[in-house]
Amino acid sequence: MHIPEGPLSVSTTGISILGAGAVLAAAGVAWGLRKMDYERVPQVALLSSAFFAASLIHVPLGGTSVHLVLSGLVGLILGWAAFPAIFIAIALQAAFFGFGGFTTLGLNTVLMALPAVACYGLFHPLVRWGREGVAAIAGFACGAVAILLGAILLAGILMAAGYEFRSLAVTVLLAHVPVAVVEGLVTASAVLFLRKVRPELLDAPYLPLEVRTSDA
Amino acid sequence: MNNNVAKTRSSLLGYEWGWIIATALVLSSLAATPAWAHKASVFAAVQGKMISGEAYFRDGTPLRNAKVTAFDPDGQPLAEAQTDAQGKFSLPIARRCNHRLVVDAGDGHAAEYTVRVEEIPADLDGEKPGTVASAAPPADPAGQIDEKPRASRSVPSSDTPAARSGRDASTVSPASDAVAELRGEIAALQTQLVQLRRDLAAREDRARWSDVLGGIGYILGLMGLAFYFLGVLSRNRRNAPLLDPPRARPVTQADVPP
């Protein structure tokens, strides 16, 4: 789901998309850092590591292989703090493995963190407070929708950069459907597991900012 | 608190299938080859008068029907081709210069590879002088400077046989059998060389678990850094209002009696 540096850096629309992505990502990271308090630093780091490693682990599936993105789960647990977590993971992926690139860093962050935050807004209440079955379905939807939203964003960006829609529909949108299903299953089982074992992890985004100084 | 612990235990037993799924996923992924699937790569080499190569994802699946474009050092397109079902392609060499090959799969996957000018045989200019005359021939000063010394040194396999055969054919005819044999051997060597370089490129692309661990280490380091700054911040906040009043109080008390 990473956009490489090539296709966008040639045209002026591409460069303006890159600029807009960088600005959006900077705003999101700043806002996420504001929302992140002392107690959530390890959580952000943990999910950032999971996100960093997840796209390197491949699960063979029907002739091709898919890898997890985990954007839905990261968003669900971190809320707005998904922005800094995903930004750091993507920066390291670009540095170590050449995924994406440094000029597309902002755009790639937006591409994965924005769906994560959107899914947090959409599904977090259901996952946290719904009944068991509702939470499972919401967890599945959270994982799947995060991927599909990312794919739609990616296709939209590439279309704006001058790619043909018909080939994009197949190579980007259809290709992400199996990923979305796997992602949904993983997110659903993670959500059910967390609800039983560590429900406070799912509460974290509601913690007020002042918690860290009030007890000191 | 005790309630929580008890609840945790019972739920752990009740949710074994969650563990099972997680473990199965991790195991299956570890069993799979550690390769980067969704990163495209391209490899190319000069063979005769053509550049041929192949484009593939890092898990080994070929990049089918992708557009391959060769650019000269100025960014002008020189030639175009499309990959076949095996991800292979070949392009004509228009003139001697660095060929920057850009492969675009059409879905945002792209890769680049540069075929250096030293690889391209020196007799190419004599063969096709007029093909790309319009595309600004004196374009590549760097390439043209090291063109001559390097061509004679580093590309004996593609350069000398062709040049020698041209000379030999005109003067000595009985030796032509030996020349043909030699040429065949060189061609075989060349394919082996290409295979070797492809293996080397594939090896470089392989997953390096040390890098993964290094990345996670970076994240942990950043976490420590965040903790440090948050700690400094909260200590400052705590200390700032407490430090000032005691300092102010003795001054006022000393001032009052006289």
Coordinates of C-alpha atoms in Angstrom, one line a residue:
Chain A
M1 CA 0.0 0.0 0.0
H2 CA 3.0 2.3 -0.2
I3 CA 3.3 4.8 -3.0
P4 CA 6.8 4.8 -4.4
E5 CA 8.6 8.1 -5.3
G6 CA 8.5 7.6 -9.1
P7 CA 4.9 8.2 -10.3
L8 CA 4.1 11.3 -8.4
S9 CA 7.3 13.3 -8.6
V10 CA 7.1 14.0 -12.4
S11 CA 4.0 16.0 -12.8
T12 CA 2.9 19.2 -11.0
T13 CA -0.4 17.7 -9.8
G14 CA 1.7 14.8 -8.4
I15 CA 4.0 17.2 -6.6
S16 CA 1.1 19.2 -5.1
I17 CA -0.5 15.9 -3.9
L18 CA 2.8 15.1 -2.3
G19 CA 2.9 18.5 -0.6
A20 CA -0.7 18.2 0.6
G21 CA 0.0 14.7 2.0
A22 CA 3.1 16.1 3.8
V23 CA 1.0 18.9 5.3
L24 CA -1.8 16.6 6.4
A25 CA 0.6 14.1 7.9
A26 CA 2.4 16.8 9.8
A27 CA -0.9 18.1 11.2
G28 CA -2.0 14.6 12.1
V29 CA 1.3 13.7 13.8
A30 CA 1.2 17.0 15.8
W31 CA -2.4 16.4 16.9
G32 CA -1.7 12.8 17.7
L33 CA 1.3 13.8 19.8
R34 CA -0.8 16.3 21.7
K35 CA -3.3 13.5 22.4
M36 CA -0.6 11.1 23.6
D37 CA 0.1 11.2 27.3
Y38 CA 2.8 9.6 29.4
E39 CA 1.0 6.3 30.0
R40 CA 0.4 5.7 26.3
V41 CA 3.9 6.0 25.1
P42 CA 4.7 2.3 25.4
Q43 CA 1.4 1.4 23.8
V44 CA 2.2 3.7 20.8
A45 CA 5.7 2.2 20.5
L46 CA 4.3 -1.4 20.7
L47 CA 1.8 -0.8 18.0
S48 CA 4.3 1.1 15.9
S49 CA 6.6 -1.9 16.1
A50 CA 3.7 -4.2 15.2
F51 CA 2.8 -2.1 12.2
F52 CA 6.5 -1.9 11.2
A53 CA 6.9 -5.6 11.2
A54 CA 3.5 -6.7 10.0
S55 CA 4.0 -5.7 6.4
L56 CA 7.2 -7.8 6.3
I57 CA 5.4 -11.0 7.3
H58 CA 3.7 -12.7 4.4
V59 CA 0.8 -15.1 4.6
P60 CA 0.5 -17.2 1.5
L61 CA -3.1 -17.1 0.2
G62 CA -4.3 -18.7 -3.0
G63 CA -1.3 -18.4 -5.3
T64 CA -0.2 -15.0 -4.1
S65 CA 0.8 -13.7 -0.7
V66 CA -0.7 -11.1 1.4
H67 CA 0.7 -9.2 4.3
L68 CA -1.0 -7.6 7.3
V69 CA -1.2 -3.8 7.5
L70 CA -2.8 -3.6 10.9
S71 CA -4.0 -0.1 10.3
G72 CA -7.5 -0.9 11.7
L73 CA -6.1 -2.3 14.9
V74 CA -3.6 0.5 15.4
G75 CA -6.4 3.0 14.9
L76 CA -8.8 1.2 17.2
I77 CA -6.3 1.1 20.1
L78 CA -4.5 4.4 19.6
G79 CA -7.1 6.8 18.1
W80 CA -5.3 9.9 16.9
A81 CA -2.0 8.7 18.3
A82 CA -2.1 6.3 15.3
F83 CA -0.6 9.1 13.2
P84 CA 2.8 9.3 15.1
A85 CA 2.9 5.5 15.4
I86 CA 2.3 4.9 11.7
F87 CA 4.6 7.8 10.7
I88 CA 7.5 6.4 12.6
A89 CA 6.9 2.9 11.3
I90 CA 6.7 4.1 7.7
A91 CA 9.8 6.2 8.1
L92 CA 11.8 3.2 9.3
Q93 CA 10.4 1.0 6.5
A94 CA 11.5 3.6 4.0
A95 CA 14.9 3.8 5.6
F96 CA 15.5 0.1 6.0
F97 CA 13.7 -1.6 3.1
G98 CA 13.0 1.1 0.6
F99 CA 9.2 0.9 0.9
G100 CA 7.8 4.1 -0.5
G101 CA 10.4 6.8 -0.1
F102 CA 11.2 9.9 1.8
T103 CA 9.4 12.3 -0.5
T104 CA 6.2 10.2 -0.2
L105 CA 6.6 9.7 3.5
G106 CA 3.8 12.2 4.4
L107 CA 1.4 10.9 1.7
N108 CA 2.0 7.3 2.8
T109 CA 1.4 8.2 6.4
V110 CA -1.9 9.8 5.5
L111 CA -2.8 6.9 3.3
M112 CA -2.7 4.5 6.2
A113 CA -3.3 6.6 9.3
L114 CA -6.3 8.5 8.0
P115 CA -8.3 5.3 7.5
A116 CA -7.1 4.1 10.9
V117 CA -8.4 7.2 12.6
A118 CA -11.7 7.1 10.6
C119 CA -12.2 3.5 11.7
Y120 CA -11.5 4.4 15.3
G121 CA -14.3 7.0 15.0
L122 CA -16.7 4.6 13.3
F123 CA -16.1 1.4 15.2
H124 CA -14.5 2.1 18.6
P125 CA -17.8 2.6 20.6
L126 CA -19.2 -0.6 19.2
V127 CA -16.1 -2.6 19.9
R128 CA -15.7 -1.2 23.4
W129 CA -19.3 -1.2 24.6
G130 CA -21.2 -3.5 22.3
R131 CA -22.1 -7.0 23.1
E132 CA -19.7 -9.8 22.2
G133 CA -21.1 -10.5 18.8
V134 CA -21.5 -6.9 17.9
A135 CA -17.9 -6.3 19.0
A136 CA -16.6 -9.2 16.8
I137 CA -18.5 -7.9 13.8
A138 CA -17.3 -4.3 14.4
G139 CA -13.8 -5.5 14.8
F140 CA -13.9 -7.3 11.5
A141 CA -15.4 -4.3 9.8
C142 CA -12.8 -2.1 11.4
G143 CA -9.9 -4.1 10.0
A144 CA -11.5 -4.5 6.6
V145 CA -12.8 -1.0 6.2
A146 CA -9.4 0.5 7.1
I147 CA -7.8 -1.5 4.3
L148 CA -10.5 -0.7 1.8
L149 CA -10.5 3.0 2.6
G150 CA -6.7 3.0 2.2
A151 CA -7.1 1.2 -1.2
I152 CA -9.7 3.8 -2.3
L153 CA -7.4 6.6 -1.2
L154 CA -4.5 5.1 -3.1
A155 CA -6.6 4.6 -6.3
G156 CA -7.8 8.2 -6.0
I157 CA -4.3 9.5 -5.6
L158 CA -3.0 7.5 -8.5
M159 CA -6.0 8.5 -10.7
A160 CA -5.3 12.2 -9.9
A161 CA -1.7 11.5 -11.0
G162 CA -2.9 10.4 -14.4
Y163 CA -3.4 6.6 -14.1
E164 CA -6.2 4.9 -15.9
F165 CA -9.2 4.0 -13.8
R166 CA -9.9 0.6 -15.3
S167 CA -6.5 -0.9 -14.6
L168 CA -6.5 0.7 -11.1
A169 CA -9.9 -0.9 -10.3
V170 CA -8.4 -4.3 -10.8
T171 CA -4.9 -4.0 -9.6
V172 CA -5.5 -1.8 -6.6
L173 CA -9.1 -2.2 -5.4
L174 CA -9.7 -5.9 -6.2
A175 CA -6.2 -6.8 -5.0
H176 CA -6.9 -5.5 -1.6
V177 CA -10.1 -7.5 -1.0
P178 CA -8.3 -10.6 0.3
V179 CA -6.1 -8.4 2.4
A180 CA -9.2 -6.8 3.9
V181 CA -10.7 -10.1 4.7
V182 CA -7.6 -11.4 6.5
E183 CA -7.1 -8.1 8.2
G184 CA -10.7 -8.1 9.4
L185 CA -10.3 -11.6 10.9
V186 CA -7.1 -10.7 12.7
T187 CA -8.6 -7.5 14.0
A188 CA -11.8 -9.2 15.2
S189 CA -9.9 -11.9 17.1
A190 CA -7.5 -9.3 18.5
V191 CA -10.5 -7.2 19.7
L192 CA -12.3 -10.2 21.3
F193 CA -9.1 -11.2 23.0
L194 CA -8.3 -7.7 24.3
R195 CA -11.9 -7.2 25.5
K196 CA -11.5 -10.3 27.7
V197 CA -7.9 -9.9 28.8
R198 CA -7.0 -6.3 28.7
P199 CA -10.1 -4.2 28.3
E200 CA -8.3 -1.1 29.5
L201 CA -6.2 -1.1 26.3
L202 CA -9.4 -0.4 24.4
D203 CA -10.2 2.4 26.8
A204 CA -7.0 4.3 26.3
P205 CA -8.1 6.8 23.7
Y206 CA -10.6 8.2 26.2
L207 CA -8.0 9.0 28.8
P208 CA -8.0 12.8 29.4
L209 CA -4.7 14.6 28.8
E210 CA -4.4 15.8 32.3
V211 CA -4.2 12.4 33.9
R212 CA -0.5 12.4 33.9
T213 CA 0.0 15.6 36.0
S214 CA -3.0 15.5 38.3
D215 CA -1.7 12.7 40.4
A216 CA 1.8 14.1 40.8
Chain B
M1 CA -7.9 -5.6 41.4
N2 CA -8.3 -9.2 42.5
N3 CA -11.5 -9.4 40.6
N4 CA -9.7 -8.3 37.5
V5 CA -7.1 -11.0 37.8
A6 CA -9.7 -13.7 38.3
K7 CA -11.7 -12.5 35.3
T8 CA -8.5 -12.5 33.2
R9 CA -7.8 -16.1 34.1
S10 CA -11.2 -17.4 33.2
S11 CA -11.3 -15.4 30.0
L12 CA -7.9 -16.7 28.9
L13 CA -9.3 -20.2 29.2
G14 CA -12.4 -19.2 27.3
Y15 CA -10.6 -17.6 24.5
E16 CA -8.1 -20.2 23.6
W17 CA -9.1 -20.0 19.9
G18 CA -7.9 -16.4 19.8
W19 CA -4.5 -17.7 20.8
I20 CA -4.7 -20.5 18.4
I21 CA -5.5 -18.2 15.4
A22 CA -2.7 -15.8 16.4
T23 CA -0.2 -18.6 16.8
A24 CA -1.2 -20.2 13.5
L25 CA -0.8 -16.9 11.7
V26 CA 2.6 -16.3 13.2
L27 CA 3.8 -19.9 12.4
S28 CA 2.5 -19.8 8.8
S29 CA 4.2 -16.5 8.2
L30 CA 7.4 -17.8 9.6
A31 CA 7.2 -20.8 7.4
A32 CA 6.7 -18.7 4.4
T33 CA 9.8 -17.3 2.7
P34 CA 10.8 -14.0 4.2
A35 CA 10.6 -11.9 1.2
W36 CA 9.1 -8.5 0.4
A37 CA 6.1 -9.2 -1.8
H38 CA 4.9 -5.9 -2.7
K39 CA 8.1 -4.2 -3.5
A40 CA 8.9 -4.3 -7.2
S41 CA 12.3 -4.9 -8.6
V42 CA 13.8 -4.8 -12.0
F43 CA 17.1 -6.2 -13.4
A44 CA 18.5 -5.8 -16.8
A45 CA 21.7 -6.4 -18.8
V46 CA 23.0 -5.8 -22.3
Q47 CA 22.7 -8.8 -24.6
G48 CA 24.0 -8.1 -28.1
K49 CA 22.3 -5.0 -29.4
M50 CA 19.4 -5.2 -27.0
I51 CA 18.9 -4.6 -23.3
S52 CA 17.0 -7.5 -21.9
G53 CA 15.8 -7.9 -18.3
E54 CA 13.0 -8.9 -16.1
A55 CA 10.8 -7.3 -13.5
Y56 CA 9.5 -9.1 -10.5
F57 CA 8.1 -8.5 -7.0
R58 CA 10.4 -9.4 -4.3
D59 CA 8.6 -12.6 -3.4
G60 CA 9.5 -13.8 -6.9
T61 CA 6.2 -13.3 -8.8
P62 CA 6.8 -11.6 -12.1
L63 CA 5.5 -8.2 -12.9
R64 CA 3.2 -8.9 -15.8
N65 CA 2.2 -6.4 -18.5
A66 CA 4.1 -3.6 -16.9
K67 CA 5.4 -0.7 -19.0
V68 CA 9.1 -0.4 -19.3
T69 CA 10.6 2.9 -20.4
A70 CA 14.3 3.6 -21.0
F71 CA 15.4 7.2 -20.3
D72 CA 18.7 8.8 -21.2
P73 CA 20.6 10.9 -18.6
D74 CA 18.5 14.0 -19.5
G75 CA 15.3 12.3 -18.8
Q76 CA 14.3 11.9 -22.5
P77 CA 12.5 8.6 -23.2
L78 CA 14.6 6.4 -25.6
A79 CA 12.5 3.3 -25.9
E80 CA 9.5 1.5 -24.5
A81 CA 8.5 -2.1 -24.0
Q82 CA 6.1 -4.2 -22.1
T83 CA 6.8 -7.2 -19.9
D84 CA 5.5 -10.6 -20.9
A85 CA 3.9 -13.2 -18.7
Q86 CA 7.3 -14.1 -17.1
G87 CA 8.0 -10.4 -16.4
K88 CA 10.7 -10.4 -19.1
F89 CA 11.3 -7.6 -21.6
S90 CA 13.8 -6.4 -24.1
L91 CA 14.5 -3.0 -25.5
P92 CA 16.6 -1.8 -28.5
I93 CA 19.7 0.3 -27.6
A94 CA 19.4 3.5 -29.4
R95 CA 22.8 5.0 -28.5
R96 CA 25.6 4.7 -26.0
C97 CA 24.6 6.4 -22.8
N98 CA 23.3 5.3 -19.4
H99 CA 19.9 3.8 -19.8
R100 CA 17.7 4.4 -16.8
L101 CA 14.9 1.8 -17.0
V102 CA 11.7 2.6 -15.2
V103 CA 9.2 -0.2 -14.8
D104 CA 5.6 0.9 -14.0
A105 CA 3.1 -1.8 -13.1
G106 CA 0.2 0.7 -13.4
D107 CA -0.9 0.4 -9.8
G108 CA 1.7 2.4 -8.1
H109 CA 4.4 -0.2 -8.1
A110 CA 7.4 1.0 -9.8
A111 CA 11.1 0.1 -9.9
E112 CA 14.2 1.5 -11.5
Y113 CA 17.5 0.1 -12.8
T114 CA 20.3 1.8 -14.6
V115 CA 22.2 0.0 -17.4
R116 CA 25.6 1.7 -17.3
V117 CA 27.2 3.0 -20.5
E118 CA 30.2 0.8 -20.0
E119 CA 28.0 -2.3 -20.6
I120 CA 26.9 -1.2 -24.0
P121 CA 29.2 -2.4 -26.9
A122 CA 31.4 0.3 -28.5
D123 CA 30.5 -0.6 -32.1
L124 CA 26.9 0.4 -31.6
D125 CA 27.4 3.9 -32.9
G126 CA 28.8 2.7 -36.2
E127 CA 25.8 0.4 -36.6
K128 CA 23.0 2.9 -36.2
P129 CA 24.2 6.4 -36.5
G130 CA 20.9 8.1 -37.4
T131 CA 18.3 6.5 -35.1
V132 CA 18.2 9.1 -32.3
A133 CA 20.0 11.9 -33.9
S134 CA 17.2 14.2 -33.0
A135 CA 17.3 13.4 -29.3
A136 CA 20.3 15.6 -28.6
P137 CA 23.4 13.4 -29.0
P138 CA 25.9 15.5 -27.0
A139 CA 23.9 15.1 -23.9
D140 CA 25.9 13.0 -21.5
P141 CA 29.3 14.6 -20.7
A142 CA 30.1 12.3 -17.8
G143 CA 29.2 9.3 -19.8
Q144 CA 31.3 10.4 -22.8
I145 CA 34.3 11.2 -20.8
D146 CA 34.7 7.7 -19.4
E147 CA 33.2 6.0 -22.3
K148 CA 36.5 5.2 -24.1
P149 CA 38.9 4.1 -21.4
R150 CA 36.3 2.0 -19.6
A151 CA 34.8 0.4 -22.6
S152 CA 38.1 -1.2 -23.6
R153 CA 38.9 -2.3 -20.0
S154 CA 35.7 -3.5 -18.4
V155 CA 33.7 -5.0 -21.2
P156 CA 35.9 -7.4 -23.1
S157 CA 33.2 -10.0 -23.4
S158 CA 30.8 -7.9 -25.6
D159 CA 33.3 -5.5 -27.1
T160 CA 36.3 -7.4 -28.4
P161 CA 34.7 -10.4 -30.1
A162 CA 32.5 -8.3 -32.3
A163 CA 35.3 -5.9 -33.2
R164 CA 37.8 -8.8 -33.8
S165 CA 35.4 -10.7 -35.9
G166 CA 34.9 -7.7 -38.1
R167 CA 38.6 -7.5 -38.7
D168 CA 39.1 -11.2 -39.0
A169 CA 36.4 -11.8 -41.5
S170 CA 37.9 -9.4 -44.0
T171 CA 41.4 -10.7 -43.8
V172 CA 41.6 -14.3 -42.7
S173 CA 38.8 -16.7 -43.7
P174 CA 40.1 -20.1 -42.4
A175 CA 40.0 -18.7 -38.8
S176 CA 36.3 -18.0 -39.0
D177 CA 35.4 -21.4 -37.5
A178 CA 37.4 -20.6 -34.5
V179 CA 35.9 -17.2 -34.3
A180 CA 32.4 -18.6 -34.4
E181 CA 33.3 -21.1 -31.7
L182 CA 34.8 -18.4 -29.5
R183 CA 31.7 -16.3 -30.0
G184 CA 29.5 -19.1 -28.9
E185 CA 31.5 -19.6 -25.8
I186 CA 31.4 -15.9 -25.0
A187 CA 27.6 -15.9 -25.5
A188 CA 27.3 -18.8 -23.0
L189 CA 29.5 -16.9 -20.6
Q190 CA 27.4 -13.9 -20.9
T191 CA 24.2 -15.7 -20.1
Q192 CA 26.0 -17.2 -17.0
L193 CA 27.1 -13.7 -16.0
V194 CA 23.6 -12.4 -16.4
Q195 CA 22.3 -15.2 -14.2
L196 CA 24.9 -14.5 -11.6
R197 CA 24.0 -10.9 -11.4
R198 CA 20.4 -11.7 -11.2
D199 CA 21.1 -14.1 -8.3
L200 CA 23.1 -11.4 -6.6
A201 CA 20.3 -8.8 -7.0
A202 CA 17.8 -11.3 -5.7
R203 CA 20.0 -12.1 -2.7
E204 CA 20.3 -8.4 -1.9
D205 CA 16.6 -8.1 -2.0
R206 CA 16.0 -10.9 0.5
A207 CA 14.6 -10.1 3.9
R208 CA 17.1 -9.3 6.5
W209 CA 15.7 -10.1 9.9
S210 CA 18.5 -8.1 11.5
D211 CA 17.0 -5.0 9.8
V212 CA 13.6 -5.9 11.2
L213 CA 15.1 -6.1 14.7
G214 CA 17.0 -3.0 14.1
G215 CA 13.8 -1.1 13.2
I216 CA 12.1 -2.4 16.3
G217 CA 15.1 -1.3 18.3
Y218 CA 14.8 2.2 16.8
I219 CA 11.1 2.4 17.9
L220 CA 12.0 1.3 21.4
G221 CA 14.8 3.9 21.5
L222 CA 12.3 6.6 20.4
M223 CA 10.0 5.4 23.2
G224 CA 12.8 6.0 25.7
L225 CA 13.3 9.4 24.2
A226 CA 9.6 10.2 24.5
F227 CA 9.7 9.1 28.1
Y228 CA 12.7 11.2 28.8
F229 CA 11.1 14.4 27.4
L230 CA 7.8 13.7 29.0
G231 CA 9.5 13.1 32.3
V232 CA 11.5 16.4 32.0
L233 CA 8.2 18.2 31.1
S234 CA 6.2 16.9 34.0
R235 CA 9.1 17.5 36.5
N236 CA 9.3 21.1 35.3
R237 CA 5.6 21.5 35.7
R238 CA 5.6 20.1 39.1
N239 CA 8.6 22.1 40.3
A240 CA 7.9 25.5 38.8
P241 CA 5.0 26.6 41.1
L242 CA 6.6 25.0 44.2
L243 CA 10.0 26.6 43.9
D244 CA 9.0 30.3 43.6
P245 CA 6.9 31.0 46.8
P246 CA 9.5 29.8 49.4
R247 CA 12.1 32.0 47.8
A248 CA 9.8 34.9 48.0
R249 CA 8.6 34.4 51.6
P250 CA 12.0 34.9 53.5
V251 CA 12.6 38.2 51.7
T252 CA 9.2 39.6 52.8
Q253 CA 9.7 38.4 56.4
A254 CA 13.2 40.0 56.6
D255 CA 11.8 43.2 55.3
V256 CA 8.9 43.6 57.8
P257 CA 10.6 43.9 61.3
P258 CA 12.7 47.1 60.7

